[in-house]
Every structure is written in structure tokens, then in C-alpha cells.
mmCIF file of C-alpha atoms in Angstrom:
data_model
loop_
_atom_site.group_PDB
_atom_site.id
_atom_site.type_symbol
_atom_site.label_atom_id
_atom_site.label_comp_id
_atom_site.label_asym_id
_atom_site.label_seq_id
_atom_site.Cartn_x
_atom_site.Cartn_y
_atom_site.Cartn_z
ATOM 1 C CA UNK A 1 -5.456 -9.221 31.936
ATOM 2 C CA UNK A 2 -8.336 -9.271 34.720
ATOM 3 C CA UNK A 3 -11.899 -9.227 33.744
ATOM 4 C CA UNK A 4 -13.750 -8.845 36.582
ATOM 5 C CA UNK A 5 -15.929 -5.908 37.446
ATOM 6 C CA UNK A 6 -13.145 -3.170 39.389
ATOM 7 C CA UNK A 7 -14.174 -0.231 40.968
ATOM 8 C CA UNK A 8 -17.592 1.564 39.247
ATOM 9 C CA UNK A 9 -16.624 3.746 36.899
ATOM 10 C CA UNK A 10 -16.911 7.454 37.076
ATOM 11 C CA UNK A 11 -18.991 8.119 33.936
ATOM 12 C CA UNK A 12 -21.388 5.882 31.581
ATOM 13 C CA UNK A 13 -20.195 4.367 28.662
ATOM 14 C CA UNK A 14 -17.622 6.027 26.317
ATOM 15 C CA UNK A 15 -15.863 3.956 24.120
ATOM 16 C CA UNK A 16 -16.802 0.521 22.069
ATOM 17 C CA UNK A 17 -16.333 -2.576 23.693
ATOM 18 C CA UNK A 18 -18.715 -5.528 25.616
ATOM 19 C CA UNK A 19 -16.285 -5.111 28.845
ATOM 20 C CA UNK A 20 -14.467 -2.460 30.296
ATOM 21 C CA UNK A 21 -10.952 -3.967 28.635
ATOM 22 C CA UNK A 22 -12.253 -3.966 25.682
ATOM 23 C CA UNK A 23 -12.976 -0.411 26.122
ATOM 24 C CA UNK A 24 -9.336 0.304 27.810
ATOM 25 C CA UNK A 25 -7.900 -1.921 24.493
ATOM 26 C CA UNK A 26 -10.017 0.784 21.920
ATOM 27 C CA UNK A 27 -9.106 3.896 23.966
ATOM 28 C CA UNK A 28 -5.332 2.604 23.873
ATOM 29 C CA UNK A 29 -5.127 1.536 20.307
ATOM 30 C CA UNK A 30 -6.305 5.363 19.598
ATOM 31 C CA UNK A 31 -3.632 6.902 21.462
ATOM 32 C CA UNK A 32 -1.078 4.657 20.804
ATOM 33 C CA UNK A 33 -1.467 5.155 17.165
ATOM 34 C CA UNK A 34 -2.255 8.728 16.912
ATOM 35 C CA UNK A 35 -0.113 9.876 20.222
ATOM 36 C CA UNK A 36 2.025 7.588 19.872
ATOM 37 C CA UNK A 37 2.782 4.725 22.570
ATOM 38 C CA UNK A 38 5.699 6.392 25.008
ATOM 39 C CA UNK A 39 3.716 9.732 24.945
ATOM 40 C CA UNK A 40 0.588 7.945 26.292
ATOM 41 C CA UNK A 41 -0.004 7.439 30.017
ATOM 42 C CA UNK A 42 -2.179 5.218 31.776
ATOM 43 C CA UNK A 43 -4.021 7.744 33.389
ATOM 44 C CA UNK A 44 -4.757 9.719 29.689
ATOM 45 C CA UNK A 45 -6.062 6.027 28.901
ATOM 46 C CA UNK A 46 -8.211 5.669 31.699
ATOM 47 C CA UNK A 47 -9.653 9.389 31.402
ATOM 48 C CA UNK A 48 -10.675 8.212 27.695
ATOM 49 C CA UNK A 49 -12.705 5.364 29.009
ATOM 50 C CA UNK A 50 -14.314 7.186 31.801
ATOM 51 C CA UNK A 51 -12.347 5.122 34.391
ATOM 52 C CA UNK A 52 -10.426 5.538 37.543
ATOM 53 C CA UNK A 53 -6.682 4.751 36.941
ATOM 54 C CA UNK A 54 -7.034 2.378 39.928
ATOM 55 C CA UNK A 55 -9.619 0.555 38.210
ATOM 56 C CA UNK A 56 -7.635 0.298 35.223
ATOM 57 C CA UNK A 57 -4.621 -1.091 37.032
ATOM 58 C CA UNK A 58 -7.408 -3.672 38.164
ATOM 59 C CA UNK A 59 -7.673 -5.063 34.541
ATOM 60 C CA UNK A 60 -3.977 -4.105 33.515
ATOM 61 C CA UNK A 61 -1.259 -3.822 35.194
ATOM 62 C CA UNK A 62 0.770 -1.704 32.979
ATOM 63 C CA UNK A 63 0.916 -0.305 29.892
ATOM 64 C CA UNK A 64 3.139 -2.925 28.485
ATOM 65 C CA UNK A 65 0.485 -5.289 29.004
ATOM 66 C CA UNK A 66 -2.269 -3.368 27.160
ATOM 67 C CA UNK A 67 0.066 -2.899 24.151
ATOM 68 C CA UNK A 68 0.669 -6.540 24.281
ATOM 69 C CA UNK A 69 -2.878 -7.264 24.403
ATOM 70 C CA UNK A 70 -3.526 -5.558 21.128
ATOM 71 C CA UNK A 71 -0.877 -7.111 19.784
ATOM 72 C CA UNK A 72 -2.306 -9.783 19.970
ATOM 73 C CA UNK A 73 -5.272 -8.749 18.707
ATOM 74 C CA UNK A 74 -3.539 -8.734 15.310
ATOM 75 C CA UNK A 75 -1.433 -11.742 14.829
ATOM 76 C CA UNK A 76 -3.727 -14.700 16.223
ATOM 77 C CA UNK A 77 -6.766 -14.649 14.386
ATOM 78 C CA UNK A 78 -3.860 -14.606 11.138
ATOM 79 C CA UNK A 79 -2.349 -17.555 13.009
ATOM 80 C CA UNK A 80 -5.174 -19.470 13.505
ATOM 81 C CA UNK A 81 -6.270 -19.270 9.912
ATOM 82 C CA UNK A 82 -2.523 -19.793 8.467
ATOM 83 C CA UNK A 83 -2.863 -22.995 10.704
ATOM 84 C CA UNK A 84 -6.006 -24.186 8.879
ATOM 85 C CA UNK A 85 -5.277 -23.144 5.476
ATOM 86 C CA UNK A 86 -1.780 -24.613 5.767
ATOM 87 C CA UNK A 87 -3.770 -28.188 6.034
ATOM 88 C CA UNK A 88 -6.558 -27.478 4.182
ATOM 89 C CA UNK A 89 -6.427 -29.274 0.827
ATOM 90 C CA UNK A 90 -6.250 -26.751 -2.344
ATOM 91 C CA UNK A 91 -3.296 -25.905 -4.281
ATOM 92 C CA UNK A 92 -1.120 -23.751 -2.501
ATOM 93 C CA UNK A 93 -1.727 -20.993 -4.918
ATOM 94 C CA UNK A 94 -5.233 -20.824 -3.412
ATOM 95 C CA UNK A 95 -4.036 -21.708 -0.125
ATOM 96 C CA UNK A 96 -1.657 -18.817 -0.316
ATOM 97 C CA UNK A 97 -4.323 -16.268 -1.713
ATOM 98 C CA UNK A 98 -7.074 -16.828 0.727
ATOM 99 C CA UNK A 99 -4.326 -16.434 3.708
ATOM 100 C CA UNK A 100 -3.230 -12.506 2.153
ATOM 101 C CA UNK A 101 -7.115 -12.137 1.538
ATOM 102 C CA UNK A 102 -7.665 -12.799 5.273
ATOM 103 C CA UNK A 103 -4.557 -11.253 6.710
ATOM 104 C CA UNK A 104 -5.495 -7.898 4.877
ATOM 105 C CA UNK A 105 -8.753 -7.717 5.890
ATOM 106 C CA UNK A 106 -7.747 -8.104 9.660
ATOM 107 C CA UNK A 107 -5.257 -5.602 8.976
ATOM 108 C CA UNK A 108 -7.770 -3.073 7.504
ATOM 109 C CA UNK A 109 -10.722 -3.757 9.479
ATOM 110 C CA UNK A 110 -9.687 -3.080 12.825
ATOM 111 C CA UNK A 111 -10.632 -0.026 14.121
ATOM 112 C CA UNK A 112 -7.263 1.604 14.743
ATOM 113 C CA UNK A 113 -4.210 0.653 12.686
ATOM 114 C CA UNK A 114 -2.685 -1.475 15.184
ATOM 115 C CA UNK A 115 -0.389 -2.863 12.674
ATOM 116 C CA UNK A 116 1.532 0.317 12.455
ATOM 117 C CA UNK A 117 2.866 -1.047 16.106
ATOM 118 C CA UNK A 118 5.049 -3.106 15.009
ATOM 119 C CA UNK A 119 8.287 -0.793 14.618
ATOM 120 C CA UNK A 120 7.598 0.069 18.109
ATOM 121 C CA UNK A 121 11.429 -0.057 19.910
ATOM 122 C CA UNK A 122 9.691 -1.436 22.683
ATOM 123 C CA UNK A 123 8.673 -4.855 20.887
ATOM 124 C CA UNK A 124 12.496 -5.575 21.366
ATOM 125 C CA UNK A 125 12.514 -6.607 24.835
ATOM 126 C CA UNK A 126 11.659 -9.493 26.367
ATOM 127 C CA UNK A 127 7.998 -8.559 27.393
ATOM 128 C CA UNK A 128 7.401 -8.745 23.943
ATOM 129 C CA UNK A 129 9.064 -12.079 22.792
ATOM 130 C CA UNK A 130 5.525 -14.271 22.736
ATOM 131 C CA UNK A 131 3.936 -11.789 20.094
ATOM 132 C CA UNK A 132 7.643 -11.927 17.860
ATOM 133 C CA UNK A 133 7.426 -16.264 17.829
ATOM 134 C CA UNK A 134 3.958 -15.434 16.643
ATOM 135 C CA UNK A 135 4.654 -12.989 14.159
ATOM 136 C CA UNK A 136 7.903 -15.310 12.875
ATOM 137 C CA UNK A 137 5.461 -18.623 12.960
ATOM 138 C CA UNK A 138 3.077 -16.926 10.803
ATOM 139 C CA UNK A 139 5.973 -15.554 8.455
ATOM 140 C CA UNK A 140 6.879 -19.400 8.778
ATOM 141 C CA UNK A 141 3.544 -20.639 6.891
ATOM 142 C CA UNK A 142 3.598 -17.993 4.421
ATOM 143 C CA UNK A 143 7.107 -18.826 3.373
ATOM 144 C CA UNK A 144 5.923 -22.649 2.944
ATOM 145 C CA UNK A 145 2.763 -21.712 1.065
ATOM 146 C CA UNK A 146 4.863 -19.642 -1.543
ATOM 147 C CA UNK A 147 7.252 -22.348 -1.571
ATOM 148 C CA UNK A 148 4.867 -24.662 -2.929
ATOM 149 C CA UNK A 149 3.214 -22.051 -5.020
ATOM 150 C CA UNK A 150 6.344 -21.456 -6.692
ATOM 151 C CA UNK A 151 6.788 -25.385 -7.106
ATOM 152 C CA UNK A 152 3.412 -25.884 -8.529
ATOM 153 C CA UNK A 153 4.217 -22.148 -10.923
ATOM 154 C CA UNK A 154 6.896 -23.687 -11.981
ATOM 155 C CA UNK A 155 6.928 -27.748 -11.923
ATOM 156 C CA UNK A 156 10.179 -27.738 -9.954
ATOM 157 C CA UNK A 157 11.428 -28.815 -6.579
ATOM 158 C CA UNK A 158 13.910 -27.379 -4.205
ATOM 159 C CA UNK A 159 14.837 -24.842 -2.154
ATOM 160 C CA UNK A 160 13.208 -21.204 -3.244
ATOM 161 C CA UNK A 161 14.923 -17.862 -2.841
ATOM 162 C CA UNK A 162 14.281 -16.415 0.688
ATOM 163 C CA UNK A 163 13.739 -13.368 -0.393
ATOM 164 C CA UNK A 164 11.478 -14.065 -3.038
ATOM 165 C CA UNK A 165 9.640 -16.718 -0.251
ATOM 166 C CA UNK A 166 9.374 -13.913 1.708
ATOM 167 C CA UNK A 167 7.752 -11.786 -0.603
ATOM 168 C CA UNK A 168 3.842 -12.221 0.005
ATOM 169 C CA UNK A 169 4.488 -11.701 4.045
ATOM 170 C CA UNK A 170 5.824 -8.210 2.812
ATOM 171 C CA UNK A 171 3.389 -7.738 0.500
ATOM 172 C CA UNK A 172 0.444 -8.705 3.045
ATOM 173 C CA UNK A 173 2.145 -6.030 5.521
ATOM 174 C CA UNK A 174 1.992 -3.166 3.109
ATOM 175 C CA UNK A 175 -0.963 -3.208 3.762
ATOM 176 C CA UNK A 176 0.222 -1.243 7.244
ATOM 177 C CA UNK A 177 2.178 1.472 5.878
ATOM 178 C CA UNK A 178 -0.596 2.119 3.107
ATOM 179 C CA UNK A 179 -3.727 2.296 5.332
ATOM 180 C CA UNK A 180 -0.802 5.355 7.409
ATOM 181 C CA UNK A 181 -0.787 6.945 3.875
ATOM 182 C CA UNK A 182 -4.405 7.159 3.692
ATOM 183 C CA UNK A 183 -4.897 8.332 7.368
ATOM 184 C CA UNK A 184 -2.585 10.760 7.098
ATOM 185 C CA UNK A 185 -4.130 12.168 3.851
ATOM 186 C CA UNK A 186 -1.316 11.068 1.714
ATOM 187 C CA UNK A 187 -3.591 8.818 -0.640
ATOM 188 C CA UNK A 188 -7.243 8.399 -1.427
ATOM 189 C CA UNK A 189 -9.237 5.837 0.575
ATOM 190 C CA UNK A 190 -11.422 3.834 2.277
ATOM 191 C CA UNK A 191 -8.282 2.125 3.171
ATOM 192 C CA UNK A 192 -9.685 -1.522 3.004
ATOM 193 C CA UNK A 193 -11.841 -1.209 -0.235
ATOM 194 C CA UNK A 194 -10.472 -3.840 -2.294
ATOM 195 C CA UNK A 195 -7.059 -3.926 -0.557
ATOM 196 C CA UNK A 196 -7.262 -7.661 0.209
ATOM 197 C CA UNK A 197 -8.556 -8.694 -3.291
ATOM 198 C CA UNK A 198 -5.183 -6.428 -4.816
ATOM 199 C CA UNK A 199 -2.918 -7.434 -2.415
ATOM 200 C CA UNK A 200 -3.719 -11.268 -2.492
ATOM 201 C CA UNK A 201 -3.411 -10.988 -6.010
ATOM 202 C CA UNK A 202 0.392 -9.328 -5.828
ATOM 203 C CA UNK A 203 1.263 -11.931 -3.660
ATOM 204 C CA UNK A 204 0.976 -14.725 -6.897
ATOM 205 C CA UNK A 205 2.110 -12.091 -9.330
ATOM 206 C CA UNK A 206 5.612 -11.153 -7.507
ATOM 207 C CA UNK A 207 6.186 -15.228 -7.463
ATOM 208 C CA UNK A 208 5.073 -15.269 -11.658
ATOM 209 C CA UNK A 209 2.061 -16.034 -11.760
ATOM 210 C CA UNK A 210 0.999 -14.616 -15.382
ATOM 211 C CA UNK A 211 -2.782 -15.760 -15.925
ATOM 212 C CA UNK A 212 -5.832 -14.204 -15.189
ATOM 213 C CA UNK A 213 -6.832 -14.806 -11.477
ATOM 214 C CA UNK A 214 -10.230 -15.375 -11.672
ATOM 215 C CA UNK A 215 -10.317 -18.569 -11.261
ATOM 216 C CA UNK A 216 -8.062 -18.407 -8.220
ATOM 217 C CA UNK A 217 -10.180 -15.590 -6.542
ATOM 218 C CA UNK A 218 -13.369 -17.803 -6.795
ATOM 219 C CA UNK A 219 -11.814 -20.955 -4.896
ATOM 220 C CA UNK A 220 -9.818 -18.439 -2.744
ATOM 221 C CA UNK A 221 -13.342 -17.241 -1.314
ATOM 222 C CA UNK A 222 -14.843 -20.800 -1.107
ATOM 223 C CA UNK A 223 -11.964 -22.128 0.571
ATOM 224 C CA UNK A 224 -11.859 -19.057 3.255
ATOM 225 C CA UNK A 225 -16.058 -19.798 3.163
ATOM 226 C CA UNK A 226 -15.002 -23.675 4.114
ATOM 227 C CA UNK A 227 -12.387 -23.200 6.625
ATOM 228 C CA UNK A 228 -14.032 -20.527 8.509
ATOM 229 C CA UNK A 229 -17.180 -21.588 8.279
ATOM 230 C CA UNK A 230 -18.724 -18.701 7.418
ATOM 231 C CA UNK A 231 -19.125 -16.112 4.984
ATOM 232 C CA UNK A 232 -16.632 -16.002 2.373
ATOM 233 C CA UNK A 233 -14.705 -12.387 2.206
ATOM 234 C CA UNK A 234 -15.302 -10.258 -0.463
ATOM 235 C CA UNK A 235 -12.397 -9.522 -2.714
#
């Protein structure tokens, strides 16, 4: 991806965005999610933004790229924070809550649902292998953080079900197909009200956790407030 200026664009300002690929990144995450990504051109793209398709080319060089780009856009930031939480010293219970609290949010919050990308046939070839390691690293730490939670659940040691592992990274990615539902008219939304707080929760009840999860919720937040420095999420 280029950043630099391009040609001047034909029109003023049309989409969201500080620079004109952020703007090409919004106008594609639209279409590729409501067109869909093989019925979307470049030059539909660059119409969108108010852009020459020359001067698109300038920042992208094909649409591949610009659907990796927003790939992107969804698995780091989850990456990042599923590298610091994995450290950060809590019980993996909380460890593993604050990571589906964050996930979810990133997953809900974005302004197109560029999760629903993922079954893309195109994410199959090689183009695409960088954004499947991350996707399968970040499947990696929430398989170790419900291992643990399942040791500390249930005092024992060993090796844990895979599927059962595997569990909260499905659970987290729900979140996909139900904010699709919602879109679509099929359930009742805002899609993200409360989705990370219910979905963070699942993730400790499908590995038995029984008791109320207060508790948990409360250092979930502080520890997402410690590690990122910021504001604590809202659950």
C-alpha cells in the first residue's frame, strides 16, 4: 500500500477516512460486504471515493491487496492484545474473558462487517497466507487461555479436548454471522449492544464455569483498562 498524495482527485471528500486509503479501505469494505467481493471492480471502488482509477492503482495495486488490507484491519489489533493478555498476570479465566470482550468489540465496531470475509474462496490462495498464520496464531492463544481456564475450573492438568479448547474462538466469531442476521433484518439490533459482555461470558460457560460472573466481568474490564492503557470496555 502507497500513501503518498496520487493524482488530485476528481471530487471533494466522500467517504470517512484521514487519507485517501483509508477512504478506498471504507468504500471497499462496503462493497465487498454488501456486493460482494468478485462482483466489485476497482473502478466501482474508485467512483465511490471520488477518485480516478489511476490514482487508486497509485495506492493499490489490485484488488487483492485492498481486501488484504482490511483483513488486516481485523485480526491485528486481536493479535496484539491476545499477545499482551497472554502475559499479563490474572487467572486465565479473566485473561480469557477480557480477550472475547475485546475481540467482539473489534468485530462489532467496525464500520462494515469485515468479518463476514472470511469464507471468501479467495483467502485460499497464497496471497492470502500472512492473514491465515494470523488468524491460526490468534486461534493459538485462545486455545492456551481456555486450556488453563479449564485447568484452574477444574484443578486438573493435561491435555484438554480440542474441540472443547476451541470453543471460545467459535464463540468469539459468532459474533460474525450474528451481526449478518441483524443486517439483514433477521434479528433485532444494535448489533454490538452488549454482544461482547454475552459472548465473553459464553466463552467460560461452554468450558463449565457455573458461578455468577460478576466478579470476573469487573477484573475482566480492569485488566483490558491495564493492558491497554486506556479506558476499560463496557460490557
Amino acid at each position: 500500500m502507497t500513501t503518498g498524495p496520487g493524482r488530485p482527485r476528481l471530487t471533494s471528500q466522500r467517504r470517512p477516512g484521514q487519507t485517501t486509503p483509508e477512504e478506498i479501505l471504507d468504500a471497499a469494505g462496503e462493497l465487498f460486504t454488501t456486493k460482494g467481493f468478485a462482483a466489485t471492480s476497482t473502478r466501482r471502488i474508485a467512483e465511490m471515493v471520488g477518485i480516478r482509477q489511476a490514482s487508486l492503482y497509485h495506492h493499490f495495486p489490485n484488488k487483492e491487496e485492498i481486501l488484504a488490507a482490511l483483513l488486516e484491519e481485523t485480526v491485528s489489533p486481536a493479535l496484539a492484545a491476545a499477545e499482551r493478555l497472554t502475559g499479563a498476570d490474572a487467572p486465565a479465566t479473566v485473561r480469557l474473558h477480557a480477550l472475547a470482550t475485546y475481540d467482539v468489540t473489534q468485530l462489532t465496531a467496525t464500520r462494515w462487517n469485515l468479518g463476514a470475509l472470511y469464507l471468501l474462496p479467495e483467502l485460499l490462495t497464497d496471497r492470502f497466507e500472512p492473514f491465515r498464520t494470523q488468524r491460526t496464531l490468534l486461534r493459538g492463544h485462545y486455545r492456551q487461555l481456555a486450556d488453563r481456564a479449564l485447568t484452574e475450573l477444574t484443578g486438573e492438568s493435561g491435555s484438554t479436548s480440542p474441540a472443547l479448547a476451541d470453543l471460545p474462538f467459535r464463540i468469539v466469531e459468532s459474533a460474525i454471522a450474528t451481526r449478518a442476521d441483524i443486517e439483514r433484518g433477521l434479528l433485532p439490533g444494535p448489533e454490538n449492544e452488549g454482544a461482547a459482555g454475552l459472548l465473553a461470558d459464553a466463552c467460560l460457560r461452554a468450558l463449565g464455569w457455573t458461578d455468577p460472573l460478576d466478579e470476573i466481568r469487573a477484573k475482566s474490564r480492569a485488566l483490558l483498562a491495564e493492558t491497554e492503557g486506556g479506558t476499560p470496555l463496557h460490557l
